[in-house]
C-alpha positions as a Python dict, from the first residue, in 0.01 Angstrom:
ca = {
    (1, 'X'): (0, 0, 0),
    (2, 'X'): (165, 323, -66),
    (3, 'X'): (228, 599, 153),
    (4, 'X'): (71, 855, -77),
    (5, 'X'): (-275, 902, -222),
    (6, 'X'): (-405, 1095, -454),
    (7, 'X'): (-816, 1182, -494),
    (8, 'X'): (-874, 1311, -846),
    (9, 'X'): (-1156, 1543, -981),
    (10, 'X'): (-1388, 1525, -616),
    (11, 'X'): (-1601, 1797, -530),
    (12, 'X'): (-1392, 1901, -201),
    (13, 'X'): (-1638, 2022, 65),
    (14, 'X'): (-1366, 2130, 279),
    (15, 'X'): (-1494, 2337, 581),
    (16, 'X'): (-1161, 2549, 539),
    (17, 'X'): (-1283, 2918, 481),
    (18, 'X'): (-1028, 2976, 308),
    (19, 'X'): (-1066, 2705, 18),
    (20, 'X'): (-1444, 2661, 69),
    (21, 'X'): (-1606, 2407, -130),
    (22, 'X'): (-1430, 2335, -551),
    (23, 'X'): (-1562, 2151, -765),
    (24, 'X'): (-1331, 1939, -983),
    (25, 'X'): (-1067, 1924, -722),
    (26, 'X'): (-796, 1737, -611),
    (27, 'X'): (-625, 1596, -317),
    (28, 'X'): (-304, 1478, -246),
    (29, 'X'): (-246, 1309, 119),
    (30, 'X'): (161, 1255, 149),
    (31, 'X'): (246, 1038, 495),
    (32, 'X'): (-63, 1082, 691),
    (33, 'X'): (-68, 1476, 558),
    (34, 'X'): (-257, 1683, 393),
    (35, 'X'): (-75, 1779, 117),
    (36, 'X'): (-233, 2001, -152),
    (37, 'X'): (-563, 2062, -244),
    (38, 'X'): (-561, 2207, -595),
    (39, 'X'): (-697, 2077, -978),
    (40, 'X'): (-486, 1892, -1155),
    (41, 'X'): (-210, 1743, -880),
    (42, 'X'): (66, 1521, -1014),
    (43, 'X'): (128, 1192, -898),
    (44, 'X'): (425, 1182, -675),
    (45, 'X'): (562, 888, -714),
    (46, 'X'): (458, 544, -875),
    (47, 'X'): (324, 384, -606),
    (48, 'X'): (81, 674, -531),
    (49, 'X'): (-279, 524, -505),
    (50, 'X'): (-491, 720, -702),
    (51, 'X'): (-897, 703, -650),
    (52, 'X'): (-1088, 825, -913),
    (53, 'X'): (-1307, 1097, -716),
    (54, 'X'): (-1538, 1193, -989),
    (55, 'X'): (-1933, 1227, -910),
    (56, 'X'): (-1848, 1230, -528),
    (57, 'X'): (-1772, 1463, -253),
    (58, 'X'): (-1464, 1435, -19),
    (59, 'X'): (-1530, 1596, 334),
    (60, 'X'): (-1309, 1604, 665),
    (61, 'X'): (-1458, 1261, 887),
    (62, 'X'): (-1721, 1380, 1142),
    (63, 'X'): (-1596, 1346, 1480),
    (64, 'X'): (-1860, 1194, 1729),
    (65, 'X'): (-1820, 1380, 2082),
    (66, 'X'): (-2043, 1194, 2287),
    (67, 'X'): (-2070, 806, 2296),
    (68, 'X'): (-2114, 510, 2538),
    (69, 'X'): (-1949, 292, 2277),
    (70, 'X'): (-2010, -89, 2520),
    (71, 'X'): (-2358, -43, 2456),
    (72, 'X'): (-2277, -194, 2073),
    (73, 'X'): (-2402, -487, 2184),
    (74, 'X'): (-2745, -344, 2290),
    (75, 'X'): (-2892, -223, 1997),
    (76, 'X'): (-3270, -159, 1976),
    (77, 'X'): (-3298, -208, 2348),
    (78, 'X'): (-3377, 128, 2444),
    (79, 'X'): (-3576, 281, 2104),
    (80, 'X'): (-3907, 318, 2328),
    (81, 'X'): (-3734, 439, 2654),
    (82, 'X'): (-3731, 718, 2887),
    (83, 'X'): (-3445, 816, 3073),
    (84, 'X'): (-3545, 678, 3370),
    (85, 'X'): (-3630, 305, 3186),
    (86, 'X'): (-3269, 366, 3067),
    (87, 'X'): (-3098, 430, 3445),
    (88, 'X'): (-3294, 102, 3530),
    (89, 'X'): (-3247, -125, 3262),
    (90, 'X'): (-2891, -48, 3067),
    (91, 'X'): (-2711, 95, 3383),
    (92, 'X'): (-2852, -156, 3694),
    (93, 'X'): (-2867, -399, 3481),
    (94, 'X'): (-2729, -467, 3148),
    (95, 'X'): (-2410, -305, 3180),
    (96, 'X'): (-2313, -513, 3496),
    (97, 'X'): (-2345, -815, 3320),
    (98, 'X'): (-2093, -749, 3045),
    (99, 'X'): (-1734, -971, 3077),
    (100, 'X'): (-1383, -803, 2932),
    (101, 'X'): (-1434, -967, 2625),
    (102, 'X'): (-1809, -839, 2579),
    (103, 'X'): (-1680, -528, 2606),
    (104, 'X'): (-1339, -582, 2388),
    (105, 'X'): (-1661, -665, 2129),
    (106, 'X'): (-1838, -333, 2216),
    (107, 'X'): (-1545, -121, 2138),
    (108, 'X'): (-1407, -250, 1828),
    (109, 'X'): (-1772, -306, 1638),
    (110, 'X'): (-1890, -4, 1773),
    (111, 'X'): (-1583, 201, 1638),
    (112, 'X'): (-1563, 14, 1311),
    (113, 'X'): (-1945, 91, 1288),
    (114, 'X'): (-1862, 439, 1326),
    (115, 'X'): (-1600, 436, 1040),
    (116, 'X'): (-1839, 277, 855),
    (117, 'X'): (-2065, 528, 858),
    (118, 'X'): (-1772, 795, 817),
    (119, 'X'): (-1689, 927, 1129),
    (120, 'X'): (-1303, 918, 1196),
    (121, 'X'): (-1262, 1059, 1575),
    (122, 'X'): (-1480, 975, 1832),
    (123, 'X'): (-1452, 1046, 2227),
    (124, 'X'): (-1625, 726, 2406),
    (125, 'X'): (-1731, 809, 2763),
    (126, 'X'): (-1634, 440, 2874),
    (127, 'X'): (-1867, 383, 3186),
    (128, 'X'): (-1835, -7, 3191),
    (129, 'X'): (-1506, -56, 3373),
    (130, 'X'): (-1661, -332, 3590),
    (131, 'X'): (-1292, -458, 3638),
    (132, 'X'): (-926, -371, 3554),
    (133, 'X'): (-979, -618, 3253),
    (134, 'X'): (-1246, -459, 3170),
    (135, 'X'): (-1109, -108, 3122),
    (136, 'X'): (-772, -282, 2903),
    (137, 'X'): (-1054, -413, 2679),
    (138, 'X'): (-1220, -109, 2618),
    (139, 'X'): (-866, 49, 2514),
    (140, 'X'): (-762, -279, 2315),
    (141, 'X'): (-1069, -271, 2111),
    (142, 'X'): (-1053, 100, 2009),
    (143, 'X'): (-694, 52, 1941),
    (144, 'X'): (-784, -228, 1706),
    (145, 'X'): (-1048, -85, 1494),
    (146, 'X'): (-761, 222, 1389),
    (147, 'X'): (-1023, 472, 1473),
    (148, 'X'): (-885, 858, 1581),
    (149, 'X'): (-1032, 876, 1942),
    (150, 'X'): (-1000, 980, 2350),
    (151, 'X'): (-1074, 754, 2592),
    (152, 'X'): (-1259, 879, 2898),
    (153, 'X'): (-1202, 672, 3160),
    (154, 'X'): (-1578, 659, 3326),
    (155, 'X'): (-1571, 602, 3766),
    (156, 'X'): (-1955, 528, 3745),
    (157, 'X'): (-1999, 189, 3930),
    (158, 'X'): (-2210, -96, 3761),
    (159, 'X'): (-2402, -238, 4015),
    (160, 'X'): (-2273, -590, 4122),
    (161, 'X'): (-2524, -888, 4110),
    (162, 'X'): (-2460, -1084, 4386),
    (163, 'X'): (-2676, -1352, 4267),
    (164, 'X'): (-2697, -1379, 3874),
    (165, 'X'): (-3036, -1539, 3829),
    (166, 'X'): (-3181, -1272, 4046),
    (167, 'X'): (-3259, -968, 3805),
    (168, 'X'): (-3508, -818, 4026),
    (169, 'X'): (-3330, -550, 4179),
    (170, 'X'): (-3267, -737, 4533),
    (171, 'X'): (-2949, -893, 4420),
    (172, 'X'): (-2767, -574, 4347),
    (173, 'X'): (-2496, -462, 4583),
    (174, 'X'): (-2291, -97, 4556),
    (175, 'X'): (-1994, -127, 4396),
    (176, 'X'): (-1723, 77, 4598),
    (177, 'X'): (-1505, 301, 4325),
    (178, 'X'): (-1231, 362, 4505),
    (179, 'X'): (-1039, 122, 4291),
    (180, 'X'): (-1098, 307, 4001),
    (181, 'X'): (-915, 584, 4104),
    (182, 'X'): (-558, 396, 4082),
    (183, 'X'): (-710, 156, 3851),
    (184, 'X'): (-700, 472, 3592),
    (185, 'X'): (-364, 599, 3701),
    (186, 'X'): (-254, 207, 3593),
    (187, 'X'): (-429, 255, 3270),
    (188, 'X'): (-298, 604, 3190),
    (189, 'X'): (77, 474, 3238),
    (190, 'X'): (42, 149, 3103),
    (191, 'X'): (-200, 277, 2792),
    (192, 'X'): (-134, 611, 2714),
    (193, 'X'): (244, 684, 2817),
    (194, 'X'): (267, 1001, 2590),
    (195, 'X'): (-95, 1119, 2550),
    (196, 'X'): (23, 1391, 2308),
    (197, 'X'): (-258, 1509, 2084),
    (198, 'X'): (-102, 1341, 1752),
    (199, 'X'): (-148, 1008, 1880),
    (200, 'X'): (-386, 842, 1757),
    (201, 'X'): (-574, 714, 2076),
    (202, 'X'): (-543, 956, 2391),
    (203, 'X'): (-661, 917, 2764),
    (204, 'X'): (-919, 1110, 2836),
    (205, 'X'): (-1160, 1081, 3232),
    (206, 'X'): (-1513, 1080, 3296),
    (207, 'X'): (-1630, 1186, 3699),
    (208, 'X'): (-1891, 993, 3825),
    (209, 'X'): (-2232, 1137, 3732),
    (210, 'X'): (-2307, 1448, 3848),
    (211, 'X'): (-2640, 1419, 3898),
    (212, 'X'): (-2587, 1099, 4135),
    (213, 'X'): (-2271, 1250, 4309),
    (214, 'X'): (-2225, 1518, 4584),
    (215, 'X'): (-2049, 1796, 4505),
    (216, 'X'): (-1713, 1808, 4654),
    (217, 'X'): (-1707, 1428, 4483),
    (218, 'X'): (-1742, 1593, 4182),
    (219, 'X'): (-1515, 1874, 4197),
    (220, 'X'): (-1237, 1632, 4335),
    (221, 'X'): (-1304, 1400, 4044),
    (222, 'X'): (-1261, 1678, 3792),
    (223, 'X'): (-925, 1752, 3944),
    (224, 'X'): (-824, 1370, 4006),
    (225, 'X'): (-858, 1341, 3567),
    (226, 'X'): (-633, 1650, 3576),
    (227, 'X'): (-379, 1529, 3777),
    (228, 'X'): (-351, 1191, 3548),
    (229, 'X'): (-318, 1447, 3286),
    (230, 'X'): (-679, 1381, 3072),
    (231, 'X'): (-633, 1519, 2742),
    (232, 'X'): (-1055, 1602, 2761),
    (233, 'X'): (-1275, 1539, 3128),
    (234, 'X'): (-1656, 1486, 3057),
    (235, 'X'): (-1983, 1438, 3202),
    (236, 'X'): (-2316, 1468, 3090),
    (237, 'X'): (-2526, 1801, 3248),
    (238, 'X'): (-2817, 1980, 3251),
    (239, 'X'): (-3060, 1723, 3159),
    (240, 'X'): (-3418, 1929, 3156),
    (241, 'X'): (-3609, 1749, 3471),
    (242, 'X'): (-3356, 1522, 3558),
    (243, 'X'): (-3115, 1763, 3704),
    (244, 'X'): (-3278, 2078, 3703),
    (245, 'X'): (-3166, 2226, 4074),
    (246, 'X'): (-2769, 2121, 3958),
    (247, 'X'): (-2619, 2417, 3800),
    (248, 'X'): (-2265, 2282, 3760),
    (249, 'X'): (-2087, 2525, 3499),
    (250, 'X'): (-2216, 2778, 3763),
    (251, 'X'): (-2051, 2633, 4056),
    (252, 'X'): (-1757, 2535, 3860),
    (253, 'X'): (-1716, 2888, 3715),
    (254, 'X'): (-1730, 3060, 4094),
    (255, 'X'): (-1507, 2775, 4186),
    (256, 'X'): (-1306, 2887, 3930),
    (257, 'X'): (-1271, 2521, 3729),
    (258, 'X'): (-1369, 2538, 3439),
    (259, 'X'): (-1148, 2510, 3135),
    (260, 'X'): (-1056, 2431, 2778),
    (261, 'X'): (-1053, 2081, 2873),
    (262, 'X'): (-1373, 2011, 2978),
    (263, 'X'): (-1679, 1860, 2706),
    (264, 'X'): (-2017, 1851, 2878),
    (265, 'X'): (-2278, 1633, 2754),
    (266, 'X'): (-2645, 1739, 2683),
    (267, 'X'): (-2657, 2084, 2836),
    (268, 'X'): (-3046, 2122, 2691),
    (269, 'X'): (-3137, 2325, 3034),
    (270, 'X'): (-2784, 2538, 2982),
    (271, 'X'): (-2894, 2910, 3125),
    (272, 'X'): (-2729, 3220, 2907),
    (273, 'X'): (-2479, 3269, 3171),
    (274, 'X'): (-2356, 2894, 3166),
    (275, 'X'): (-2333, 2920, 2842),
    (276, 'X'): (-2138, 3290, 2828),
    (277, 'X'): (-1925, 3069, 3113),
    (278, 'X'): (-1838, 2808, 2890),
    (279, 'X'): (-1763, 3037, 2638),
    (280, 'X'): (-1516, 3246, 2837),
    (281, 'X'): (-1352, 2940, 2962),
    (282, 'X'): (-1302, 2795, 2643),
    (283, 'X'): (-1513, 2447, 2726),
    (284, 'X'): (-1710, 2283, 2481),
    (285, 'X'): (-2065, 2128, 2461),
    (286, 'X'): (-2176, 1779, 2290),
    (287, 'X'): (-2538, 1778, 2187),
    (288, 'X'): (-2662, 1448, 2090),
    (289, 'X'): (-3041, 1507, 1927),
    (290, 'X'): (-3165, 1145, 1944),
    (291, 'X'): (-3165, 1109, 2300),
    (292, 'X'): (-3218, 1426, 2373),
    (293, 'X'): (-3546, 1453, 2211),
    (294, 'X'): (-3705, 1072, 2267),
    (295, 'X'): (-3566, 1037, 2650),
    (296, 'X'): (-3699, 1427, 2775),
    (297, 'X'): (-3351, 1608, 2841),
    (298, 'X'): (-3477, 1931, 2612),
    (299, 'X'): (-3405, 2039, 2316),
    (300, 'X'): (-3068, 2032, 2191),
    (301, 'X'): (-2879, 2357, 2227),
    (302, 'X'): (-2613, 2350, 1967),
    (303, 'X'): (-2707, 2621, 1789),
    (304, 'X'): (-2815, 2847, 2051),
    (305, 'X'): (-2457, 2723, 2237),
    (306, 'X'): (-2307, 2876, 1938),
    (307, 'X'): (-2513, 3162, 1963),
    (308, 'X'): (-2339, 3290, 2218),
    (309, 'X'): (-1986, 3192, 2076),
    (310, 'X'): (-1944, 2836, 2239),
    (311, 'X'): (-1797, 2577, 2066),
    (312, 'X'): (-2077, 2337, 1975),
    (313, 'X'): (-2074, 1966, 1836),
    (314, 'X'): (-2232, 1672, 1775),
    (315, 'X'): (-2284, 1303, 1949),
    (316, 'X'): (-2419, 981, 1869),
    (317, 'X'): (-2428, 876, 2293),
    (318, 'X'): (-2564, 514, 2257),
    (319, 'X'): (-2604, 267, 1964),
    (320, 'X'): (-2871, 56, 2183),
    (321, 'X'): (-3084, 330, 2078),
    (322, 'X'): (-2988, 464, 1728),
    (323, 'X'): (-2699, 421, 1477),
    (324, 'X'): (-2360, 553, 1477),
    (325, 'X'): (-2431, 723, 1154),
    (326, 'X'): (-2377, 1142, 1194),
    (327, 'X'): (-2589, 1166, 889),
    (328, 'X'): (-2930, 1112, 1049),
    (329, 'X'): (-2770, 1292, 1332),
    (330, 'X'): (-2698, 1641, 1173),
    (331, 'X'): (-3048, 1602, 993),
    (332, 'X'): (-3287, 1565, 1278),
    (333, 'X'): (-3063, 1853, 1473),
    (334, 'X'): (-3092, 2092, 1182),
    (335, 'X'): (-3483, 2027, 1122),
    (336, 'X'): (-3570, 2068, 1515),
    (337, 'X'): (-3367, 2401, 1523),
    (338, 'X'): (-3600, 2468, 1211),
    (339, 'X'): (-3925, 2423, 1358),
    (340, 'X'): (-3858, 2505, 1693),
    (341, 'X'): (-3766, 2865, 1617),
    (342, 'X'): (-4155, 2918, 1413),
    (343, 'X'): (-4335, 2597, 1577),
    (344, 'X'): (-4728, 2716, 1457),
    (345, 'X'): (-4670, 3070, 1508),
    (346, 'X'): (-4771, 3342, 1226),
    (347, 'X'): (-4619, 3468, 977),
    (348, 'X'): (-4416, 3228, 781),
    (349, 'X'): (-4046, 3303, 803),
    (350, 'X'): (-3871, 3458, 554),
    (351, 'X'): (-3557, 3220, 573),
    (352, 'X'): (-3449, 2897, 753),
    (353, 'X'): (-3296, 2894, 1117),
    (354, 'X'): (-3002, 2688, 1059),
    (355, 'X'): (-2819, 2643, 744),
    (356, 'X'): (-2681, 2303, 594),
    (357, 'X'): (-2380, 2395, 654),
    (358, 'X'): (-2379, 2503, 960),
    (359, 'X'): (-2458, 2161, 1143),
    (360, 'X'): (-2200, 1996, 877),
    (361, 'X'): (-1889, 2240, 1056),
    (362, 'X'): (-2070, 2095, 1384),
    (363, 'X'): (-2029, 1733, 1325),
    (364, 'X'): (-1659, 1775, 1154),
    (365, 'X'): (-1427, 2082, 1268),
    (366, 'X'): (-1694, 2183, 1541),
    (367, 'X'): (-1601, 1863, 1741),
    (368, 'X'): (-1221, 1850, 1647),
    (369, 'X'): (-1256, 2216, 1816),
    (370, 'X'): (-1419, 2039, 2138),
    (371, 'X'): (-1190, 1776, 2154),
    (372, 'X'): (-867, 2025, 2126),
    (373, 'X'): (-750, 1815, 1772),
    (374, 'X'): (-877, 2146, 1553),
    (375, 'X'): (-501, 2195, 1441),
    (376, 'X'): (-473, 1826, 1348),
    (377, 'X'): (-810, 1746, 1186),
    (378, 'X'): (-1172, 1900, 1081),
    (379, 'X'): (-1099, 2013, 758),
    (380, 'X'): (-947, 1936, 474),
    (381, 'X'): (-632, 2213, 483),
    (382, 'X'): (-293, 2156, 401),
    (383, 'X'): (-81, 2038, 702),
    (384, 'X'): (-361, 1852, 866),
    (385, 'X'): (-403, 1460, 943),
    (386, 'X'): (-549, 1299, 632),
    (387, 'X'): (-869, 1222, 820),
    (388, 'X'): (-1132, 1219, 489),
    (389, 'X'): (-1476, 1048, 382),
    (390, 'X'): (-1516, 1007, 26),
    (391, 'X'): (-1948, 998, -79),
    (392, 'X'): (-2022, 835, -360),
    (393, 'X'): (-2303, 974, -565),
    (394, 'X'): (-2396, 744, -801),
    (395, 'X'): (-2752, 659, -619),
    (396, 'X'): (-3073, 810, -778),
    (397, 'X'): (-3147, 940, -457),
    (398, 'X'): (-2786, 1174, -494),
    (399, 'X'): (-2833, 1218, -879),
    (400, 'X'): (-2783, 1524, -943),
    (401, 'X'): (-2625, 1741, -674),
    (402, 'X'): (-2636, 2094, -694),
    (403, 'X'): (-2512, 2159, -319),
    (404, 'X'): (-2278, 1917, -194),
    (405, 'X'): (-2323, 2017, 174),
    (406, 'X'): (-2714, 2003, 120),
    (407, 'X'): (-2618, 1637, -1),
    (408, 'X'): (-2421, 1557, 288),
    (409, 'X'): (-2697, 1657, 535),
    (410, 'X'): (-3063, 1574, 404),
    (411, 'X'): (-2960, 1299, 140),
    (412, 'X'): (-2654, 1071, 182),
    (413, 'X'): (-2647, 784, 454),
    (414, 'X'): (-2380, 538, 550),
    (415, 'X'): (-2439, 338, 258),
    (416, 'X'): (-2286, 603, 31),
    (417, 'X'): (-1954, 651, 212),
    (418, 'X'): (-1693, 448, -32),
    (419, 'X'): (-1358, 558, 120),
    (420, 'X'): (-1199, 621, 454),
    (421, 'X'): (-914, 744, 547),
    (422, 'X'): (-741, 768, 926),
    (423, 'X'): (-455, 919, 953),
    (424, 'X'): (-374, 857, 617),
    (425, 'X'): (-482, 480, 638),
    (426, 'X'): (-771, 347, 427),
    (427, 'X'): (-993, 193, 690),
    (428, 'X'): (-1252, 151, 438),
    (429, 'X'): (-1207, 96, 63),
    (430, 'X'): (-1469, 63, -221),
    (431, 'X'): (-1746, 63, 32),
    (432, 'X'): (-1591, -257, 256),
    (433, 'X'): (-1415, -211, 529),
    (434, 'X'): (-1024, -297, 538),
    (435, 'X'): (-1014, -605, 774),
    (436, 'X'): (-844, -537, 1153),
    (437, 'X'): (-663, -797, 1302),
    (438, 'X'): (-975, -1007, 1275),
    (439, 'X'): (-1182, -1055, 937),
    (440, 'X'): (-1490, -814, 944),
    (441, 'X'): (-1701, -1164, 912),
    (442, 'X'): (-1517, -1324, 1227),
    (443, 'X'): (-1592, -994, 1469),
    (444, 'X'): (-1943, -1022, 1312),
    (445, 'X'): (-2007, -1386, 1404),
    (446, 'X'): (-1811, -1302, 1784),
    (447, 'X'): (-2011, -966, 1851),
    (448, 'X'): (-2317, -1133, 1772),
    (449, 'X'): (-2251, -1455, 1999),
    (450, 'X'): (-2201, -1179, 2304),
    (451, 'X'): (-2495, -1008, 2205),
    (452, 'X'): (-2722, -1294, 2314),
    (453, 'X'): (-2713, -1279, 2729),
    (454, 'X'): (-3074, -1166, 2830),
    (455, 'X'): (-2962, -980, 3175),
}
């Protein structure tokens, strides 16, 4: 495979202001770099791969800010749930049930779904460390699927069945986390020795949840991932009903703690002067519209977040209740900002709410921003990581495209992606995806066999 590749005659969508979105285009990746974006680039060498990018667009990968990647495993469990159904069932029950290798599983399937589906960076909020083992699987298996990615080591506690066959409740016991607090020193030495922001996986630390946790817990926790040196420290927040009394950015702003490193989850019931907090502190906010909207958090504040100058992105959060695929994610984000700013209320507006793209910088160089990876990926510029997604549009359904970000959003799906790059490495090639260690067909037949425990 050679170290160079060449993309001829795309339309580039680039989210670079500077080279916008050209037609005709092409783009040479040298050694994991962008190289050149121009027409008409010569081949550098023989062995430069060249892909034949006419009638498809060629974007930066979306980066997914937000995800519980174990719950792979679970998927369609939760499409009819509330919150609360999903406290009970996926986090008292289902996720204490899951062995290393379950979640070794999880992680790998649920990033390769993700590349799939053309998202190249993800941050997984990794809140099934039932064990040490468990916690070197969930590293192993994003390792393995060659996905760009943090890993936020989660200190929620799974519940502990005492007595398997009792799924009733009665059988739980409390799991103490104190363990976890040197169990993720161990993993941050062992894993993540450099933790620069050009590797390709980073360590990354997730406080107990807030709305669960007292206080002073929480603030300590935030300061415990900082002293292990977390390249991002998350946790979900302001959750509409479910939190409503627990103004965190507040009491983290008069505590004076809040900071470029931080990614908060959800933040639908986010006040103006959280959000001008966040702001001013440089923080970063994840809105993830599916579970948002179905489970009762609010509506997602992405675009009001960047309203007020935040820097807003986009998650997926759990498979067991929709796909890994940003595509349907940007679209029902973009159509609820829509409606929700003229609902049924005269006159008819004179122009949309939300542009195309505007929820396209979101889910690429909007959560490369969040993450702190904006000078290494996003966009297609010259000098960054070749992360790229090349859409095929040979489908009726993309036939003919006047606006290639209008494509991106409201008409292409996983199913058109054809080409993936990581870091300069195809991870997906002529719409299959390059095998890991494993074949794709022997994870398949694996993941699916550890799918089948009814908790």
């Amino acid at each position: 495979m050679g170290s160079s590749w060449l993309f001829r005659n795309a339309t580039v969508v680039s989210i670079d202001e500077k080279i916008g979105t050209v037609k005709n285009c092409d783009v040479l990746v040298q050694d994991s770099i962008i190289s050149e974006v121009a027409p008409n680039i010569s081949a550098p060498s023989d062995d430069t791969v060249i892909i034949d990018a006419t009638n498809a667009i060629l974007s930066p990968g979306f980066v997914d800010t937000h995800r519980h990647t174990w719950q792979t495993q679970l998927r369609t469990v939760t499409g009819d749930f509330t919150l609360t159904d999903y406290a009970i069932h996926i986090r008292n029950r289902y996720g204490s049930c899951y062995t290393p290798e379950d979640v070794y599983l999880a992680n790998l399937c649920g990033a390769l779904e993700s590349l799939d589906a053309g998202t190249t960076c993800l941050l997984d909020h990794c809140h099934i460390l039932n064990s040490p083992a468990h916690a070197d699987a969930a590293v192993d298996g994003l390792r393995a699927s060659r996905i760009r990615g943090t890993f936020c080591y989660g200190l929620y506690g799974n519940p502990v069945f005492s007595d398997p066959k009792i799924s009733d409740g009665t059988a739980l016991v409390t799991d103490n986390q104190d363990w976890r607090h040197d169990d993720a020193r161990r993993i941050r030495e062992e894993k993540f020795q450099s933790n620069k922001a050009e590797d390709l996986l980073r360590f990354g630390f997730a406080p107990t949840e807030v709305e669960r946790t007292p206080l002073e817990q929480t603030l300590n926790e935030i300061q415990l991932g900082r002293s292990l040196g977390a390249a991002i420290v998350t946790g979900h927040i302001a959750m509409g009903s479910y939190d409503r009394e627990l103004h965190l950015v507040r009491i983290l702003a008069e505590r004076k703690l809040l900071g470029p490193d931080l990614v908060f989850s959800h933040g639908a019931a986010l006040l103006e002067d959280e959000l001008k907090a966040i702001k001013e502190a440089g923080a970063a906010i994840s809105s993830t519209p599916d579970t948002e909207l179905q489970m009762g958090m609010g509506q997602p504040i992405a675009f009001e977040a960047e309203k007020h100058g935040c820097t807003a992105s986009i998650g997926i959060d759990i498979t067991s209740n929709n796909p890994a695929d940003m595509f349907g994610q940007m679209r029902l984000m973009l159509q609820q900002k829509r409606y929700s700013e003229v609902g049924s209320a005269p006159p008819p507006p004179r122009k949309v709410a939300a542009r195309c793209e505007d929820v396209l910088r979101m889910a690429t160089l909007g959560g490369a921003k969040a993450l702190g990876l904006s000078h290494l990926t996003g966009s297609i510029t010259p000098g960054k990581r070749a992360d790229l997604v090349l859409t095929r549009c040979d489908s009726l359904r993309l036939t003919p495209v006047h606006d290639p970000a209008i494509a991106l959003v409201l008409y292409a799906n996983a199913s058109d992606v054809d080409t993936v790059l990581v870091d300069g490495v195809p991870v997906k090639r002529d719409g299959k995806l390059a095998p890991t260690e494993r074949t794709v067909e022997e994870v398949r037949r694996e993941y699916n066999g550890s799918s089948e425990i009814d908790p």
